[in-house]
Tab-separated table of N, CA and C in Angstrom:
chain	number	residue	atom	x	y	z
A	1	UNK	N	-119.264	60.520	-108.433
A	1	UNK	CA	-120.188	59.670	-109.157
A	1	UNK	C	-119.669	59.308	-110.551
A	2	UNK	N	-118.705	60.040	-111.443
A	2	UNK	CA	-118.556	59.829	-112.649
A	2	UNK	C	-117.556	58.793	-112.712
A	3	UNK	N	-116.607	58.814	-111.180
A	3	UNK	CA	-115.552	58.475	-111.364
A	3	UNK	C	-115.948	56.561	-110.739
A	4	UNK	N	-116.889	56.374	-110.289
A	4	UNK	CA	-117.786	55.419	-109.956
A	4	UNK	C	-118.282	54.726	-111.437
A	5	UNK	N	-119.162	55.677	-112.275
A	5	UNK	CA	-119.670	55.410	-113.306
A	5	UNK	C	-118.296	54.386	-114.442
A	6	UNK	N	-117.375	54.935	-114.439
A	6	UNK	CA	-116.341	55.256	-114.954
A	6	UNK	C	-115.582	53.673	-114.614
A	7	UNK	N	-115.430	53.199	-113.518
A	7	UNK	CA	-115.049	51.837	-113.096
A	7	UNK	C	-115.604	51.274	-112.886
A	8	UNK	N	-117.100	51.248	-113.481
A	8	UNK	CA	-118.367	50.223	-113.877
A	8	UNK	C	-117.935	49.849	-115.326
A	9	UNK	N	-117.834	50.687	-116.054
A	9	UNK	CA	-118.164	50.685	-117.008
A	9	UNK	C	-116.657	50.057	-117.716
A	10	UNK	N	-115.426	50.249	-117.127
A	10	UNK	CA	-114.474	49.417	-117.589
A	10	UNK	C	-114.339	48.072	-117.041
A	11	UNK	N	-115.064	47.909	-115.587
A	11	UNK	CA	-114.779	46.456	-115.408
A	11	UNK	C	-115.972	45.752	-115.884
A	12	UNK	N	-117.243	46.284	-116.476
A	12	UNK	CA	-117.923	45.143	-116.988
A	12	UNK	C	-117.259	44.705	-118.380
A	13	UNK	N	-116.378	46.037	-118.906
A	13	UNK	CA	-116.069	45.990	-120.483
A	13	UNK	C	-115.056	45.001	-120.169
A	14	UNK	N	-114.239	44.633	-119.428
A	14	UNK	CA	-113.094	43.410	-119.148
A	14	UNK	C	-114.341	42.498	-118.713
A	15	UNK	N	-115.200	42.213	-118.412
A	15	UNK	CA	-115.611	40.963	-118.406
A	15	UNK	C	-116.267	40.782	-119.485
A	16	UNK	N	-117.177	41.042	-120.578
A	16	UNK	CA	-117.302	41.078	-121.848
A	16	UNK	C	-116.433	40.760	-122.645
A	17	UNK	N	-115.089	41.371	-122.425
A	17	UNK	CA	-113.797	41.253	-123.080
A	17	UNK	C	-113.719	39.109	-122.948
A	18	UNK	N	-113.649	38.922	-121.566
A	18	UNK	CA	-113.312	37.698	-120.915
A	18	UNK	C	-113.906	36.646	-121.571
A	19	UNK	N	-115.222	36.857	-121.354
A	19	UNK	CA	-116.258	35.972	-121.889
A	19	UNK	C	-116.400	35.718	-123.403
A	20	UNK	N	-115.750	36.925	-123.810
A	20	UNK	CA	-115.306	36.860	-125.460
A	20	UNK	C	-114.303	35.782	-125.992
A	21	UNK	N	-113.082	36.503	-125.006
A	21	UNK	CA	-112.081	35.458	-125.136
A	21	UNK	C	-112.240	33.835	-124.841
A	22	UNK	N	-112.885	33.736	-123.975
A	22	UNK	CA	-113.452	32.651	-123.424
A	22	UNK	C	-114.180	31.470	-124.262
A	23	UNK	N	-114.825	32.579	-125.158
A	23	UNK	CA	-115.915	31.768	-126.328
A	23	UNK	C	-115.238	31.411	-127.630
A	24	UNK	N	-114.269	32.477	-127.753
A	24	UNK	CA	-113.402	32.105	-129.193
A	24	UNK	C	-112.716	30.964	-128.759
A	25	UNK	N	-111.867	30.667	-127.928
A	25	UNK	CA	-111.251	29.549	-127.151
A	25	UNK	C	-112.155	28.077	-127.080
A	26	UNK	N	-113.330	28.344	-126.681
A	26	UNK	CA	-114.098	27.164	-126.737
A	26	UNK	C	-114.598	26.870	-127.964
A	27	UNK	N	-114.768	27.458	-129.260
A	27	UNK	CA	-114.899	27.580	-130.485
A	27	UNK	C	-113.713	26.828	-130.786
A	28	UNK	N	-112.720	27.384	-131.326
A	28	UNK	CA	-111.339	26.824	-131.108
A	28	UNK	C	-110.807	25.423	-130.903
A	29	UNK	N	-110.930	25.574	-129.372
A	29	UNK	CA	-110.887	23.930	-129.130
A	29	UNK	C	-111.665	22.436	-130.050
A	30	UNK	N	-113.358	23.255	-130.372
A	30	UNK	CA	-114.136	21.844	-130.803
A	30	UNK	C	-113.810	22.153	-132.019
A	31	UNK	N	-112.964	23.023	-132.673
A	31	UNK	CA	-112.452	22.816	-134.624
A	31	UNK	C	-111.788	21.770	-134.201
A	32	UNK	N	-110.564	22.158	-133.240
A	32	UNK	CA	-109.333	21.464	-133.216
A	32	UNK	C	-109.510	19.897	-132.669
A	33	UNK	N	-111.115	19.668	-131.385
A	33	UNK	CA	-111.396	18.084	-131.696
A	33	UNK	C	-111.843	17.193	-132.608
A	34	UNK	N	-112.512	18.270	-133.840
A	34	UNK	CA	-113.118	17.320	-134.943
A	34	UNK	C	-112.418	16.772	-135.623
A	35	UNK	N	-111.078	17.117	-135.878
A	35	UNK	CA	-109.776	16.879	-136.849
A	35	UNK	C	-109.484	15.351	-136.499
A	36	UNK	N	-109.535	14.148	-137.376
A	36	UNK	CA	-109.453	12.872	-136.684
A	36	UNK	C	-107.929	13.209	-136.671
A	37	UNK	N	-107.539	12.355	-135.655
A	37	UNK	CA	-106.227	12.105	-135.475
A	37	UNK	C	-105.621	11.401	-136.414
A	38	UNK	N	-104.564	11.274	-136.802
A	38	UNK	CA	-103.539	10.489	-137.911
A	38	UNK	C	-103.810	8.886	-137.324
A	39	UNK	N	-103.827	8.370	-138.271
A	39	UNK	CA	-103.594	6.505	-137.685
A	39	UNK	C	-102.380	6.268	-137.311
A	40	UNK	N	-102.045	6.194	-136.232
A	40	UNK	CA	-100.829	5.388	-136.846
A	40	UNK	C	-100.453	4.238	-137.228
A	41	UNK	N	-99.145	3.878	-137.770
A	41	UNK	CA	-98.647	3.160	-138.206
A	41	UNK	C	-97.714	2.430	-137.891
A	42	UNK	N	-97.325	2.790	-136.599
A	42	UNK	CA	-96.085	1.449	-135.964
A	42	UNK	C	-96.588	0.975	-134.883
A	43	UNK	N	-98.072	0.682	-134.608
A	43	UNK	CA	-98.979	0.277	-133.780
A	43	UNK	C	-98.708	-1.226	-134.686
A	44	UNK	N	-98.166	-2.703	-132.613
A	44	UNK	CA	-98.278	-3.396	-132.997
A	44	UNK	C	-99.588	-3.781	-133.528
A	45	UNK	N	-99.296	-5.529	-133.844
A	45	UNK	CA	-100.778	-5.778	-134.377
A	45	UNK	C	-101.716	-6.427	-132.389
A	46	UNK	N	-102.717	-6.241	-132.710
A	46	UNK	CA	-103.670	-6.291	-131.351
A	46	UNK	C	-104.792	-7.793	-131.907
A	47	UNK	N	-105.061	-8.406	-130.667
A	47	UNK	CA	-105.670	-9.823	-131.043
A	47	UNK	C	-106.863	-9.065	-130.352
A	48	UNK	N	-108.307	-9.924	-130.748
A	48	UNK	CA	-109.289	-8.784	-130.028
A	48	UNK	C	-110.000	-10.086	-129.519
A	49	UNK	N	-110.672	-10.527	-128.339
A	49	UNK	CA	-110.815	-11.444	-127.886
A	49	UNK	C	-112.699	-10.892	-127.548
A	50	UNK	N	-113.539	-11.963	-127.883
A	50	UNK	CA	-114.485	-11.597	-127.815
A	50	UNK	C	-115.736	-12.836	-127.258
A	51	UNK	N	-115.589	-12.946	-126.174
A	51	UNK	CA	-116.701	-14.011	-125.322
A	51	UNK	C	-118.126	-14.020	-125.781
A	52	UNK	N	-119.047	-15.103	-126.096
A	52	UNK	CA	-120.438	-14.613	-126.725
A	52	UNK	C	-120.500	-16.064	-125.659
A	53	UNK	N	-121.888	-15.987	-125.257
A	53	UNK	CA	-123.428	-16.652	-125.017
A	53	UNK	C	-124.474	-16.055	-125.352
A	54	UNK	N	-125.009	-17.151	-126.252
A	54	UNK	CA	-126.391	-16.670	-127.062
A	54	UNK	C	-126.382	-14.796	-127.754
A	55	UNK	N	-125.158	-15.013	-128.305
A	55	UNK	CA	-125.319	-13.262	-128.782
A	55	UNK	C	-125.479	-13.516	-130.099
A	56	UNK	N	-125.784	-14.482	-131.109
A	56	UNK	CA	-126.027	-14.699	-132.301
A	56	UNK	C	-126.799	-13.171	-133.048
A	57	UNK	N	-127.921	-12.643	-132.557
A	57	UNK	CA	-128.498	-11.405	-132.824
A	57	UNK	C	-127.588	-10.283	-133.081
A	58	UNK	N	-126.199	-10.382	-131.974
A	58	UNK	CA	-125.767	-9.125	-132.206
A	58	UNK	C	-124.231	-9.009	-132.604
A	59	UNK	N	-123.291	-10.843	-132.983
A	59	UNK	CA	-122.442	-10.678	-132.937
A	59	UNK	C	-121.890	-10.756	-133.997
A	60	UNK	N	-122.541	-10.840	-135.139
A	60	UNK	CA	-121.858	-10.082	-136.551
A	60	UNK	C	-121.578	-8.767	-136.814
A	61	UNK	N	-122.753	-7.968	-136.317
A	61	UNK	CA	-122.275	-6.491	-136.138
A	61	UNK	C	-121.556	-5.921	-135.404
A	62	UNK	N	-120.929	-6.554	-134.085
A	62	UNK	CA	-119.237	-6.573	-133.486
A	62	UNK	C	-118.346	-6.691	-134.235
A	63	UNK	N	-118.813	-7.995	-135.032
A	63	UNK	CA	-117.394	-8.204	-135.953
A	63	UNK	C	-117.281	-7.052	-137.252
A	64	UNK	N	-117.988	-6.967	-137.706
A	64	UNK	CA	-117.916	-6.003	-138.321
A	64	UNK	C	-117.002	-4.375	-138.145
A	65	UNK	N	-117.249	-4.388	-136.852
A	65	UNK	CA	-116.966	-2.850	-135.841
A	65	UNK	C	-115.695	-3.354	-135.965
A	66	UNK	N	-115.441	-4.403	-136.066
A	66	UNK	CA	-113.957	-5.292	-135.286
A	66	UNK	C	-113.071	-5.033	-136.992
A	67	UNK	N	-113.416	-5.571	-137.397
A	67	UNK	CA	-112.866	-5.885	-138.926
A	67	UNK	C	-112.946	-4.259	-140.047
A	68	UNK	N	-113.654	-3.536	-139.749
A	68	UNK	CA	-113.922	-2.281	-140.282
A	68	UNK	C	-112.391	-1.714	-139.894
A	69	UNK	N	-111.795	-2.160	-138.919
A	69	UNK	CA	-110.464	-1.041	-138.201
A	69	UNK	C	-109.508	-0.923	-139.059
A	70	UNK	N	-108.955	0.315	-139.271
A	70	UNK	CA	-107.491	0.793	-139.546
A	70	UNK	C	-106.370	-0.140	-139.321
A	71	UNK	N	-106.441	-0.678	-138.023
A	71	UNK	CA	-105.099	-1.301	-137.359
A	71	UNK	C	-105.348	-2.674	-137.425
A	72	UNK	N	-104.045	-3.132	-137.158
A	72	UNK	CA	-103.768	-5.005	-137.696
A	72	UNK	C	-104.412	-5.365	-136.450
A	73	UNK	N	-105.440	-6.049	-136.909
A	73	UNK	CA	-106.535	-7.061	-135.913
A	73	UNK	C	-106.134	-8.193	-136.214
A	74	UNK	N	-106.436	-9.398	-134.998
A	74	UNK	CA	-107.005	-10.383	-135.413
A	74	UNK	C	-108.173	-10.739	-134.417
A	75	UNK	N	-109.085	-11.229	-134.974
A	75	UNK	CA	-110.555	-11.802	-133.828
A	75	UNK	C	-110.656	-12.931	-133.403
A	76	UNK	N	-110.615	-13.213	-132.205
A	76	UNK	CA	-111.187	-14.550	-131.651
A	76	UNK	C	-112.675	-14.096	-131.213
A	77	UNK	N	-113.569	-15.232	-131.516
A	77	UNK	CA	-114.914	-15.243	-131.102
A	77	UNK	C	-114.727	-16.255	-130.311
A	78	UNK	N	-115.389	-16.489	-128.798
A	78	UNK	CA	-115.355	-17.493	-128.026
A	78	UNK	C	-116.863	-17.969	-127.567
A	79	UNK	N	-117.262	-18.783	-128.472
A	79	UNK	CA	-118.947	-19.024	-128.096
A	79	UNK	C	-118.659	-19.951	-126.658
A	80	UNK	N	-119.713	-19.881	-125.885
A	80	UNK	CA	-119.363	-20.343	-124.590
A	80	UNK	C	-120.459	-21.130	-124.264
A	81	UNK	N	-120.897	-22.269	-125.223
A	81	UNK	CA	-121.688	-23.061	-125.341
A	81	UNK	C	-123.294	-22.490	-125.802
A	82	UNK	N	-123.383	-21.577	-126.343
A	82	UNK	CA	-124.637	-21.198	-127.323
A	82	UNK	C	-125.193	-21.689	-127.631
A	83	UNK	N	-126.780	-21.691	-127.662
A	83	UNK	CA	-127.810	-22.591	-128.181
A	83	UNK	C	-128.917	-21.819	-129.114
A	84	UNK	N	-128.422	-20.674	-129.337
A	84	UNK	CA	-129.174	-19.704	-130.607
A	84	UNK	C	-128.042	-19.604	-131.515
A	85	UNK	N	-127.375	-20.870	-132.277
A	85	UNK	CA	-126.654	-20.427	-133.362
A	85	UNK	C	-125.387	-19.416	-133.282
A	86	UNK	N	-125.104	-18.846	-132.356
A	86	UNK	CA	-123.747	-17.621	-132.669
A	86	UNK	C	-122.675	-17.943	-133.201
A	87	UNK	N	-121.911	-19.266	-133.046
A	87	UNK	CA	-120.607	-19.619	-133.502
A	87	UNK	C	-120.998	-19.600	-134.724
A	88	UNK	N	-121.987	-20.011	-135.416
A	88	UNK	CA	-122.312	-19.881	-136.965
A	88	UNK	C	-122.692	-18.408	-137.605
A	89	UNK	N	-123.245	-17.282	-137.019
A	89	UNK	CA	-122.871	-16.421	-137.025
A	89	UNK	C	-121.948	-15.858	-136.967
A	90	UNK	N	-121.145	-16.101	-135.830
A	90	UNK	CA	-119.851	-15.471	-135.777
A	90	UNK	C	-118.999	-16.134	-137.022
A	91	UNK	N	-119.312	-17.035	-137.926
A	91	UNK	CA	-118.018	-17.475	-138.823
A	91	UNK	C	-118.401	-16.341	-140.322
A	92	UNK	N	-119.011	-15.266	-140.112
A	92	UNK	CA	-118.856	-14.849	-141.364
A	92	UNK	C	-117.903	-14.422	-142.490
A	93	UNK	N	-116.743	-14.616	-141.459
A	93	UNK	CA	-114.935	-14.145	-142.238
A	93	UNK	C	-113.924	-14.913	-142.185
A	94	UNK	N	-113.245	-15.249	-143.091
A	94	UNK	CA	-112.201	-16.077	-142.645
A	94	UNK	C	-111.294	-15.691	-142.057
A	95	UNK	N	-111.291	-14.350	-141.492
A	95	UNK	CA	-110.666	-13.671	-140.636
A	95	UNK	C	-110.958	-14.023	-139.133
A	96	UNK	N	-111.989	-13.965	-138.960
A	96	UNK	CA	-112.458	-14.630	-137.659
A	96	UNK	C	-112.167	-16.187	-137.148
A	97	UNK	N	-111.188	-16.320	-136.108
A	97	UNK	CA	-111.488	-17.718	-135.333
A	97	UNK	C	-112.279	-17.721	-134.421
A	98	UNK	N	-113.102	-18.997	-134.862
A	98	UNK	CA	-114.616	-18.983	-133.525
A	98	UNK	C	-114.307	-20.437	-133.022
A	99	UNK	N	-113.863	-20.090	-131.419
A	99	UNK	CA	-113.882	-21.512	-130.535
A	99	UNK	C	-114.914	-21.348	-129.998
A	100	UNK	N	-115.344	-22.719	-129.906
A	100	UNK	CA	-116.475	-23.070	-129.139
A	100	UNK	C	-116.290	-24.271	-128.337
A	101	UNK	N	-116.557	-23.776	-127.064
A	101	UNK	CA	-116.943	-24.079	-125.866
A	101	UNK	C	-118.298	-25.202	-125.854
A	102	UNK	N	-118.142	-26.583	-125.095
A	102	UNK	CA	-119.426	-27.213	-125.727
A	102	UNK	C	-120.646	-27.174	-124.902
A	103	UNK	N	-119.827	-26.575	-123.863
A	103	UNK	CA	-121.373	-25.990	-122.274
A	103	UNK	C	-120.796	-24.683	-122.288
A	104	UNK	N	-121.736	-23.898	-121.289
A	104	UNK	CA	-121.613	-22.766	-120.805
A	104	UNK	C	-120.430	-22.864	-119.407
A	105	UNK	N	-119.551	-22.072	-120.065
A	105	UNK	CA	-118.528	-22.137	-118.466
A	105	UNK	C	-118.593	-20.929	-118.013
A	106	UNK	N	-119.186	-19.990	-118.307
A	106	UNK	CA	-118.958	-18.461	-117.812
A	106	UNK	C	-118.141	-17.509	-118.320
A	107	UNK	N	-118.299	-16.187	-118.389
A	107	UNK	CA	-117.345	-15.375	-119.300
A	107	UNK	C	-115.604	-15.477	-118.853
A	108	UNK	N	-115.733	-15.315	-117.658
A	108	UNK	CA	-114.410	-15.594	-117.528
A	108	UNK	C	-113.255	-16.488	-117.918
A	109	UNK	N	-114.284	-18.032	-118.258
A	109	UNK	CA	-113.101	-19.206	-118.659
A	109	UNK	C	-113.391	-18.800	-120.431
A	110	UNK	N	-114.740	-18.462	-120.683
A	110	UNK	CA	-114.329	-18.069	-122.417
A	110	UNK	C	-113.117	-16.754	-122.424
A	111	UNK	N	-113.398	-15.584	-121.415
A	111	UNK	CA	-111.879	-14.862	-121.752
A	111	UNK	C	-110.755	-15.608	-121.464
A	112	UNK	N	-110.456	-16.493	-120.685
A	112	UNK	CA	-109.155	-16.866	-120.389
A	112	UNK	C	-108.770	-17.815	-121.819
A	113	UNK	N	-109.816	-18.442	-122.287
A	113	UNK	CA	-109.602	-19.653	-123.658
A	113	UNK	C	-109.448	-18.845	-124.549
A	114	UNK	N	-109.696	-17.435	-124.828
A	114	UNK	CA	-109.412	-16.718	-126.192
A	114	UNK	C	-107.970	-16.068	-125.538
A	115	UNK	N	-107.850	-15.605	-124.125
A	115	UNK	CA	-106.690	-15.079	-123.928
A	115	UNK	C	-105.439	-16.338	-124.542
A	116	UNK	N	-105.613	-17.561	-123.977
A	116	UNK	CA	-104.673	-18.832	-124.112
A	116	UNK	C	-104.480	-18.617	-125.580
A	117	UNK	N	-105.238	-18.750	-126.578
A	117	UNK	CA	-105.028	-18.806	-128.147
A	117	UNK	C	-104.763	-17.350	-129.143
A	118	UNK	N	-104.764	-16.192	-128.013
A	118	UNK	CA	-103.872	-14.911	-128.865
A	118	UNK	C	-102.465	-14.992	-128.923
A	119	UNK	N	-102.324	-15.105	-130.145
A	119	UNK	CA	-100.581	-14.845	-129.877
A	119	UNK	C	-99.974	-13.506	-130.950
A	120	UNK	N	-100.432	-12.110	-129.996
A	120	UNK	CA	-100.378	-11.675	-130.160
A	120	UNK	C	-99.658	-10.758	-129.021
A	121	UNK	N	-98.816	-9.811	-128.577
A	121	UNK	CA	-98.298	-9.071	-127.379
A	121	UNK	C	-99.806	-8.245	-126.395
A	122	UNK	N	-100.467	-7.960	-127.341
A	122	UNK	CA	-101.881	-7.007	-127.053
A	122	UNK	C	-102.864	-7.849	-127.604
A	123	UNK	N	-103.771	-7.242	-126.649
A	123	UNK	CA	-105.016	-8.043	-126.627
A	123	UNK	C	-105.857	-7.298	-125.665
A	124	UNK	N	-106.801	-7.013	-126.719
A	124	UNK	CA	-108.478	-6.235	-126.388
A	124	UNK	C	-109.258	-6.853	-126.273
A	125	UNK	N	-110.220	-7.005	-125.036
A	125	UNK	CA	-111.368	-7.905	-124.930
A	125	UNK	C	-112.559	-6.812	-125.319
A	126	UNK	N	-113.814	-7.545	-125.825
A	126	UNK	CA	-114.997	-6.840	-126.151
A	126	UNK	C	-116.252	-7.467	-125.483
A	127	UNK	N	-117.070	-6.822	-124.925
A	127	UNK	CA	-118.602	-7.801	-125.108
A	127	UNK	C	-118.866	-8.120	-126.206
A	128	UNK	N	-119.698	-9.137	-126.244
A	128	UNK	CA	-119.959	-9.393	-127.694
A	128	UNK	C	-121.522	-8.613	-128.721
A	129	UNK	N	-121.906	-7.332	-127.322
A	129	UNK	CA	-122.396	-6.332	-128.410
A	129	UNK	C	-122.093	-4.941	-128.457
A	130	UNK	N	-120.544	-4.745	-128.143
A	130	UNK	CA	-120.184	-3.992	-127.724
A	130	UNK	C	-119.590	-3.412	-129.458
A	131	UNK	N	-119.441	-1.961	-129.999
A	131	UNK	CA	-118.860	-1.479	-131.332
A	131	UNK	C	-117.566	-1.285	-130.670
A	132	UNK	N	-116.664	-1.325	-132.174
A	132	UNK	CA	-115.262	-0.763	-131.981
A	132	UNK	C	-115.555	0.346	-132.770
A	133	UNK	N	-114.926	1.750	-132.406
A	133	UNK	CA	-115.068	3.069	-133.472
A	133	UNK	C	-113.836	2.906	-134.083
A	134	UNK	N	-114.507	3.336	-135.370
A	134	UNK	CA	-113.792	2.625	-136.815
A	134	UNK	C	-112.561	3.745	-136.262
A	135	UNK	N	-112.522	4.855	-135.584
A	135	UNK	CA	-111.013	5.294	-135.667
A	135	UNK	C	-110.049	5.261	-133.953
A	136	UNK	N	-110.476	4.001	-133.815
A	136	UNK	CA	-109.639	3.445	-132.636
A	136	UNK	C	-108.198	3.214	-132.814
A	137	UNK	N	-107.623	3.347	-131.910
A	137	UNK	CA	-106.131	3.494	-132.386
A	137	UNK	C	-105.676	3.747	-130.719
């Protein structure tokens, strides 16, 4: 019985042990995810292509998400024939080019018309109420 008692009592102490180790480790890990990553810096520059119908409500605060970034942007806004104002919204920067489309052709021919006018190697498409996190990279 003691010798029973005896290899209870060390294999719960290795799993205690485990679950210890286990927890410092997972401790550990979320220090080591909060640490932002370095920007880098030999990241070409990226064209960010961004299709709107009727997103006037929400597509300054894209651009914003867009223009807030670390890395060499440039924005195309592609209004796709809008009738709540967005291309005039969307011109709040002179950073921003806003083509406009004079009907609605569908998202696809506004991505392909902002794809045609990036001349850039890369190119990120966005919804147009979609955020960029300011440490995208």
């Amino acid at each position: 019985m003691p010798v029973l008692l005896a290899t209870i009592f060390v294999l719960s102490g290795g799993v205690v042990v485990r679950w210890g180790l286990f927890a410092c480790l997972a401790v550990l890990d979320a220090i080591r995810q909060r640490r932002a990553p370095p920007v880098p810096t030999d990241v070409e520059p990226i064209t960010v292509v961004v299709p709107a119908w009727n997103e006037g409500a929400v597509i300054e605060r894209t651009e914003r998400s867009v223009l807030a970034s670390d890395l060499q942007l440039s924005l195309i806004v592609v209004d796709d024939g809008s009738s709540d104002g967005t291309a005039q919204a969307a011109a709040i920067d002179p950073r921003v080019r806003v083509l406009v489309q004079p009907e609605n052709r569908g998202k696809a021919e506004a991505l392909n018309r902002g794809l045609r006018e990036a001349d850039t190697r890369l190119v990120l498409t966005l919804d147009a109420d979609t955020l960029l996190a300011p440490d995208a990279a």
